[in-house]
Short mmCIF file of C-alpha atoms in Angstrom, two decimals:
data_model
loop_
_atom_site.label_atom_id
_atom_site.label_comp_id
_atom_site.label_asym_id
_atom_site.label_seq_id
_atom_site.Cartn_x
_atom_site.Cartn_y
_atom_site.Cartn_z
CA UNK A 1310 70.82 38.68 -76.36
CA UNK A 1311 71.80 40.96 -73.33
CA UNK A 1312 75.33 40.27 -72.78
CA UNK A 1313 75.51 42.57 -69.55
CA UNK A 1314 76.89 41.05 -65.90
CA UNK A 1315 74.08 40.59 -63.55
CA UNK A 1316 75.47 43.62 -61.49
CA UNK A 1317 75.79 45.78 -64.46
CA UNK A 1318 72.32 44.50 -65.99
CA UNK A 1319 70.88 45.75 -62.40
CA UNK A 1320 72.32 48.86 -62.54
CA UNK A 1321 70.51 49.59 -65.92
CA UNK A 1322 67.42 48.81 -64.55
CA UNK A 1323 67.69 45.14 -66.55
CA UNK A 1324 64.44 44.01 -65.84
CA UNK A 1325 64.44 40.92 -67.89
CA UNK A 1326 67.66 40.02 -66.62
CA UNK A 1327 66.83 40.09 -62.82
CA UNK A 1328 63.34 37.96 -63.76
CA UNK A 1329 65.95 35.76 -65.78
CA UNK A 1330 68.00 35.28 -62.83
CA UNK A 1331 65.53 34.39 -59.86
CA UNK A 1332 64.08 31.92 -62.49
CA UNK A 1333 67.04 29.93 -63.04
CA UNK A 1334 67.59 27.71 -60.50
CA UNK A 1335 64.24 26.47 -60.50
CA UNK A 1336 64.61 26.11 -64.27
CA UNK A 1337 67.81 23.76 -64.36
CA UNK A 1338 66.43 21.95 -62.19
CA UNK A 1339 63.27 20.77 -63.68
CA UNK A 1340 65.38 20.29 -66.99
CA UNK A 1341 67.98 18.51 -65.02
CA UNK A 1342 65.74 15.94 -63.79
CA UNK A 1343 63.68 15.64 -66.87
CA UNK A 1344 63.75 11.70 -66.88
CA UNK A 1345 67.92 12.83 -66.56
CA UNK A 1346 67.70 12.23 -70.19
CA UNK A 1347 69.51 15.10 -71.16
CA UNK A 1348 73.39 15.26 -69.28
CA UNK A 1349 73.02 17.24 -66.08
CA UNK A 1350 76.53 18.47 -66.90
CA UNK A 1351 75.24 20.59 -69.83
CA UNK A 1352 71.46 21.64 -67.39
CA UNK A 1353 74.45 23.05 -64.81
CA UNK A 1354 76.18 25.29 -67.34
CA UNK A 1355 73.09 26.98 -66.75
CA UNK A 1356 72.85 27.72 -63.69
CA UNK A 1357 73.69 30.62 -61.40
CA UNK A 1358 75.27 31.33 -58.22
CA UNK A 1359 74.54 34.12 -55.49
CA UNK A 1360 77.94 36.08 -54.74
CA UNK A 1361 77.89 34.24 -51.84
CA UNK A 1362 77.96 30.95 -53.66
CA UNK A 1363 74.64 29.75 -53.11
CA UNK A 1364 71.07 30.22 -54.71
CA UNK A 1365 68.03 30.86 -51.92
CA UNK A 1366 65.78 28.27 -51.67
CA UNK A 1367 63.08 28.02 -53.97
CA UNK A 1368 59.75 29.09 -52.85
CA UNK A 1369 56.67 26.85 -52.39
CA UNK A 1370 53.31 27.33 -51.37
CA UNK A 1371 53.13 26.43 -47.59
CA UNK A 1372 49.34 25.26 -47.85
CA UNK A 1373 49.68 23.57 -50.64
CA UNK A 1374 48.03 19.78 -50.19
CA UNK A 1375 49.65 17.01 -51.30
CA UNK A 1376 49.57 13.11 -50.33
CA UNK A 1377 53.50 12.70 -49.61
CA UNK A 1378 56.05 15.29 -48.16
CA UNK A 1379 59.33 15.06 -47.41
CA UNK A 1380 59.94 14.84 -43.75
CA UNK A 1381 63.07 15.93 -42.06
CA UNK A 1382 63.90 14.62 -38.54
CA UNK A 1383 64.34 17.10 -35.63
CA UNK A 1384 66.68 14.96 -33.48
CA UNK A 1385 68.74 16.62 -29.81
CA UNK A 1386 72.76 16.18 -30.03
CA UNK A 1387 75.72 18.19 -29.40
CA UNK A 1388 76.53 20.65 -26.84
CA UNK A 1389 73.92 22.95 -27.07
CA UNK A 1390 71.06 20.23 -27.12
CA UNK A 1391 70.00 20.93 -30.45
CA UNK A 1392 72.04 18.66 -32.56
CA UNK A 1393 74.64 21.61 -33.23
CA UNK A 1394 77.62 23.97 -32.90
CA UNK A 1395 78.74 28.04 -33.14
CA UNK A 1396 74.52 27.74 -33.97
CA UNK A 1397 74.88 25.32 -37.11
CA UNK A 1398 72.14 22.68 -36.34
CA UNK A 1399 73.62 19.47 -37.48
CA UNK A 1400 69.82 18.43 -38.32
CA UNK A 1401 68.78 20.69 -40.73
CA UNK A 1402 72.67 20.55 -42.83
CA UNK A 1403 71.18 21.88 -46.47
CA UNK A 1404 68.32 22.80 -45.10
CA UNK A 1405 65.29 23.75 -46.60
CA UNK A 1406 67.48 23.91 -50.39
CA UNK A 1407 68.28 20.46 -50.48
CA UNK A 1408 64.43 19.31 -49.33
CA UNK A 1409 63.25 21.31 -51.83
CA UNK A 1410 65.18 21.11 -55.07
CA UNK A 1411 64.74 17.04 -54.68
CA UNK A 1412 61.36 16.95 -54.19
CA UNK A 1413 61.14 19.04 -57.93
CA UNK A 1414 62.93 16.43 -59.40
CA UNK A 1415 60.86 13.50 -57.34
CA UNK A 1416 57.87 15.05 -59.15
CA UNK A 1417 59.01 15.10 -62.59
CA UNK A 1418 60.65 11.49 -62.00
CA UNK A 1419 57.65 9.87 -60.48
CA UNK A 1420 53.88 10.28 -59.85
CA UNK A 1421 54.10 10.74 -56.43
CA UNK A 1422 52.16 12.80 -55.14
CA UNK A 1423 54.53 15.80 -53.51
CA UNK A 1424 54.21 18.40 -51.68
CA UNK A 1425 56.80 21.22 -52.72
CA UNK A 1426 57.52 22.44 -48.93
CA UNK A 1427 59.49 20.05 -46.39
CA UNK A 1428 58.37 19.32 -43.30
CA UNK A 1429 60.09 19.11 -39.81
CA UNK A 1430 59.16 16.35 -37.59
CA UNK A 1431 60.39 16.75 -34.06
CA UNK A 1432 61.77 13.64 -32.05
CA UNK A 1433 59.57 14.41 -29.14
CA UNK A 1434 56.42 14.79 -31.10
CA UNK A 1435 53.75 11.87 -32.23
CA UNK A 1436 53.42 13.86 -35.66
CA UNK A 1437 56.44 11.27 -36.36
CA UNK A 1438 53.98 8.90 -37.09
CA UNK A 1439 52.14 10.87 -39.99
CA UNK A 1440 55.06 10.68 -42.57
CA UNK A 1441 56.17 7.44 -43.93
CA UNK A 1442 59.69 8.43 -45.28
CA UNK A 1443 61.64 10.80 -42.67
CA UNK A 1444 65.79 12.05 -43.88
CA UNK A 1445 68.07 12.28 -41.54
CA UNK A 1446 71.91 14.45 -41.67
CA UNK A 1447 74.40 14.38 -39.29
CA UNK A 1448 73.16 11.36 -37.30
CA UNK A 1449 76.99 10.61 -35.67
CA UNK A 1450 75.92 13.76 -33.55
CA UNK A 1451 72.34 12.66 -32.33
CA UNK A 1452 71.90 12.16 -28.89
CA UNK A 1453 68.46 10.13 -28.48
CA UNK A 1454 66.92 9.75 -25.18
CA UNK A 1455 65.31 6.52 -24.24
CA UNK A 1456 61.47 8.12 -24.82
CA UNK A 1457 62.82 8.83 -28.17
CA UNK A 1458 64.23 5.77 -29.27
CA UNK A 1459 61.35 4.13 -28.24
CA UNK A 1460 59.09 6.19 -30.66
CA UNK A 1461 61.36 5.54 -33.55
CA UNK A 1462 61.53 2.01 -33.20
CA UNK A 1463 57.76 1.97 -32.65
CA UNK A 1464 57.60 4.54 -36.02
CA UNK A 1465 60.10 1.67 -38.14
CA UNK A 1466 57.93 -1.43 -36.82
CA UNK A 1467 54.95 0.30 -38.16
CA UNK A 1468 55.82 0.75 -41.71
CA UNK A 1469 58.11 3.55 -41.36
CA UNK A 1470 61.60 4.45 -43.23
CA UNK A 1471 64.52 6.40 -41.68
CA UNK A 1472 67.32 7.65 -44.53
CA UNK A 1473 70.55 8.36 -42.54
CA UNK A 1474 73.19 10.59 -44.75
CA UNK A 1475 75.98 12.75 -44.22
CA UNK A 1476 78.04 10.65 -41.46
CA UNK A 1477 81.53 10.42 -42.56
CA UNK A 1478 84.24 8.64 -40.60
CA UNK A 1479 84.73 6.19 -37.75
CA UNK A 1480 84.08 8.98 -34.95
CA UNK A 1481 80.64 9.86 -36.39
CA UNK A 1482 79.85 6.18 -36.93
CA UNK A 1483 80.11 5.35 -33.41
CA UNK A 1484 78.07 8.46 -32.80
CA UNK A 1485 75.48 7.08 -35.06
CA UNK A 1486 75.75 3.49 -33.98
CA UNK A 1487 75.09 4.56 -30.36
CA UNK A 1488 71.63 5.80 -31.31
CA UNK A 1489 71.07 3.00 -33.50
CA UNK A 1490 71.55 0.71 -30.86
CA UNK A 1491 69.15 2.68 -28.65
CA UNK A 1492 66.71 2.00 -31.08
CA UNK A 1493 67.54 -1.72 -32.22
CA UNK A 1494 69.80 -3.11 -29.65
CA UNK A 1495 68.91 -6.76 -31.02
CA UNK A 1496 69.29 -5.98 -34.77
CA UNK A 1497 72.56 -5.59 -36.81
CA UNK A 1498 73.49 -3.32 -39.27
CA UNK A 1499 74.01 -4.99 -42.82
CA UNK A 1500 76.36 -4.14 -45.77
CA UNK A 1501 73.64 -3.89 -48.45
CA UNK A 1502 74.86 -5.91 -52.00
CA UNK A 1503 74.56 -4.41 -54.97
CA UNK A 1504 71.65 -6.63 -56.61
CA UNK A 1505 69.65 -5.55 -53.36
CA UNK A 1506 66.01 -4.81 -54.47
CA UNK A 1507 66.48 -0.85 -53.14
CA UNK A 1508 69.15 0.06 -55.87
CA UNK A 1509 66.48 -1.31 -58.45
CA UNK A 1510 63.22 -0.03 -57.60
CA UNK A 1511 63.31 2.87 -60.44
CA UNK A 1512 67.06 2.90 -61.38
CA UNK A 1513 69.87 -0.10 -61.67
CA UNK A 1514 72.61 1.28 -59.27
CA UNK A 1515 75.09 -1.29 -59.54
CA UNK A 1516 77.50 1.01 -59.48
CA UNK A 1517 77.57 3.14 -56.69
CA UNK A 1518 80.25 5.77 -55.86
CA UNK A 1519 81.01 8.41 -53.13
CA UNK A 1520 78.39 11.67 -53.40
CA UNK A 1521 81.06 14.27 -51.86
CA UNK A 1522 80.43 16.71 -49.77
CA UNK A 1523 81.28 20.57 -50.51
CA UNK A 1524 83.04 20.95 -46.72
CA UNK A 1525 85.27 18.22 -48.87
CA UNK A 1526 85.14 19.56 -52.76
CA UNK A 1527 86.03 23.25 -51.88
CA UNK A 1528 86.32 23.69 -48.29
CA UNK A 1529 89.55 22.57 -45.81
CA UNK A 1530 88.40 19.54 -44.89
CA UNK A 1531 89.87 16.43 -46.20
CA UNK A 1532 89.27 12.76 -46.46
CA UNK A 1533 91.03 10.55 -43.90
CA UNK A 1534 91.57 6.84 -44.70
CA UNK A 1535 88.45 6.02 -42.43
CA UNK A 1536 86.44 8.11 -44.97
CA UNK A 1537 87.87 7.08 -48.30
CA UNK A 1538 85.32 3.72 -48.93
CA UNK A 1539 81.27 4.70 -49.43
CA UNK A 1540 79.01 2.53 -47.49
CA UNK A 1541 75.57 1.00 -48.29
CA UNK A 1542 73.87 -0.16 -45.20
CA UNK A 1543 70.72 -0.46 -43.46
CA UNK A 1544 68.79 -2.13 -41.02
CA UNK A 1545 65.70 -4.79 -41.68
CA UNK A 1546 62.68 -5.68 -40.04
CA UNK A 1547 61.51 -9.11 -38.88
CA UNK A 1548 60.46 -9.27 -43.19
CA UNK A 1549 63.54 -8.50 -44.24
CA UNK A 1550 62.05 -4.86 -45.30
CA UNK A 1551 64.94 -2.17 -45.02
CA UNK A 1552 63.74 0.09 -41.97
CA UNK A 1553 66.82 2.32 -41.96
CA UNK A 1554 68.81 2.91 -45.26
CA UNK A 1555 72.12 4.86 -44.75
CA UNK A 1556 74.74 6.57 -46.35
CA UNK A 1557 77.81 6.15 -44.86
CA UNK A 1558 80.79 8.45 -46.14
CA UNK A 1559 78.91 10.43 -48.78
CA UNK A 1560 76.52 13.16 -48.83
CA UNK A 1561 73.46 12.65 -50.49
CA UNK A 1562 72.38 16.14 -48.99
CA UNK A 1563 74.56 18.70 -50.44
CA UNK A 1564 74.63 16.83 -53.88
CA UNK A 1565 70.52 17.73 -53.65
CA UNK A 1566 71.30 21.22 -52.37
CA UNK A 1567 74.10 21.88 -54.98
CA UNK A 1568 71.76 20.71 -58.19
CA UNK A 1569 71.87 24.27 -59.72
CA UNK A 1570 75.36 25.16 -59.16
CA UNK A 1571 78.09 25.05 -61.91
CA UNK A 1572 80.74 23.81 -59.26
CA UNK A 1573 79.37 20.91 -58.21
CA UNK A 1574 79.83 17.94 -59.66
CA UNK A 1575 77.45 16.74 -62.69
CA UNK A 1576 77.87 13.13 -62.15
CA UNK A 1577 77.43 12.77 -58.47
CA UNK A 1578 74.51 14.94 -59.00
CA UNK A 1579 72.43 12.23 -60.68
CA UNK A 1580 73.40 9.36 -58.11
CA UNK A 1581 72.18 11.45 -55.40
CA UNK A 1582 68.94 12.17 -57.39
CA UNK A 1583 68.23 8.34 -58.44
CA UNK A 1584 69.31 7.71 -54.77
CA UNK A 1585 66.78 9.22 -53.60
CA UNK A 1586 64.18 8.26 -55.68
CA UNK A 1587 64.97 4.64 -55.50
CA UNK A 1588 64.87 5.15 -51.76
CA UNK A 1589 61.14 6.39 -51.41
CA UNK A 1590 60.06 4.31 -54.18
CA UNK A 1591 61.27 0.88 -52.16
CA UNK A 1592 59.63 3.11 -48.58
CA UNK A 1593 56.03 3.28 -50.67
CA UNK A 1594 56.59 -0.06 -51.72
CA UNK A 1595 57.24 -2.03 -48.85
#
């Protein structure tokens, strides 16, 4: 076995070794999610890290056809009008790794039908209406206008799912409740109960935790008391079908984005996975 560094292996003209490496991620990910029969903990020991403490995105075949794809919502906020700040878009947080590296382990989990590469839908744009599941990050910094409200409440009355993550916080639920409230000003936002038929679809989630953040794990950002509790909620329909699931104080996001790294956490890992599962399941469902 080659027992060079990746830097030394490179400098030798490794060959194997640099194959080796861009195949890993992709590898310990379709391992990890294998039925998550084997402990993710041990899949993560293999993976690898750029210097820069991230892997690239995995590539996927842009014209690739596929009956489902996961959607990602374009929404306006912040100061710059694109949701953002110092150029960080607050809608596409993890983007496209996170999209990407879930949808490899929704198609080993499930027979959905996937396509590999995300897609963006806009909130100005009636393409909205073409994907049945659209995820959300950030949503305490949207800033709707009333056209656009309209066209997501007419989206969720059709049949249509919105997964809000990554809103930690009183400040960035009031953020996120203004939109809301844009949308639904008549309907309330529920606590969801754990023997609620979305933690059950695939997997029994009973017990649900926080999904951390890595802004919180290894940045300088810490929990305040108004972050410390995860929350379960979502809005229903006239049915009682969940129309808007959310994850309050976790992030679902970065635990899908930070599959394949050795320094995230093993165990939060696989809730975010059978999160998100369970979540498009209940969507296809319903």
């Amino acid at each position: 076995m080659c027992q060079l560094s990746y830097a030394a292996a490179r400098d030798c003209g490794c060959f194997v070794m640099r194959i080796i490496k861009r195949l890993l991620p992709i590898i310990v990910i379709a391992v990890l999610l294998s039925g998550l029969g084997i402990s993710a903990l041990a899949m993560q020991r293999l993976g690898y890290e750029e210097e820069d403490g991230e892997a690239p995105p995995l590539r996927v075949d842009p014209n690739e056809k596929a009956e489902w794809a996961f959607a990602r919502f374009h929404f306006p906020g912040g100061g710059n009008g694109d949701g953002g700040f110092r150029g960080f878009q607050l809608w596409a947080a993890d983007y496209p790794k996170a999209d990407r590296q879930f949808v490899q382990g929704l198609r080993r989990l499930t027979r959905v039908n996937a396509r590999a590469m995300e897609q963006i839908v806009d909130a100005d744009s009636d393409k909205l209406f073409d994907w049945p599941w659209i995820y959300m990050e950030h949503g305490g910094g949207w800033m709707l206008s009333q056209p656009q409200a309209a066209r997501l409440r007419t989206y969720l009355l059709r049949g249509g799912f919105l997964f809000s993550d990554d809103s930690h916080g009183d400040a960035e639920w009031e953020g996120l409740m203004r939109g809301l409230q844009m949308i639904f000003p008549d309907r309330a936002v529920e606590e969801l109960k754990d023997g609620d038929e979305i933690f059950h679809v695939v997997y029994d989630l009973d017990h649900r935790f926080r999904i951390r953040g890595t802004r919180f794990l290894w940045g300088r950002r810490t929990y305040t008391a108004d972050m410390a509790i995860p929350k379960w909620r979502a809005i229903r329909d006239d049915d009682g079908r969940i129309m808007i699931a959310i994850c309050h104080n976790s992030d679902v996001g970065d635990a899908w984005e930070w599959a394949d790294s050795t320094r995230y956490p093993e165990r939060e890992t696989s809730l975010a996975y059978r999160i998100g599962v369970n979540y498009i399941l209940y969507d296809l469902t319903h």
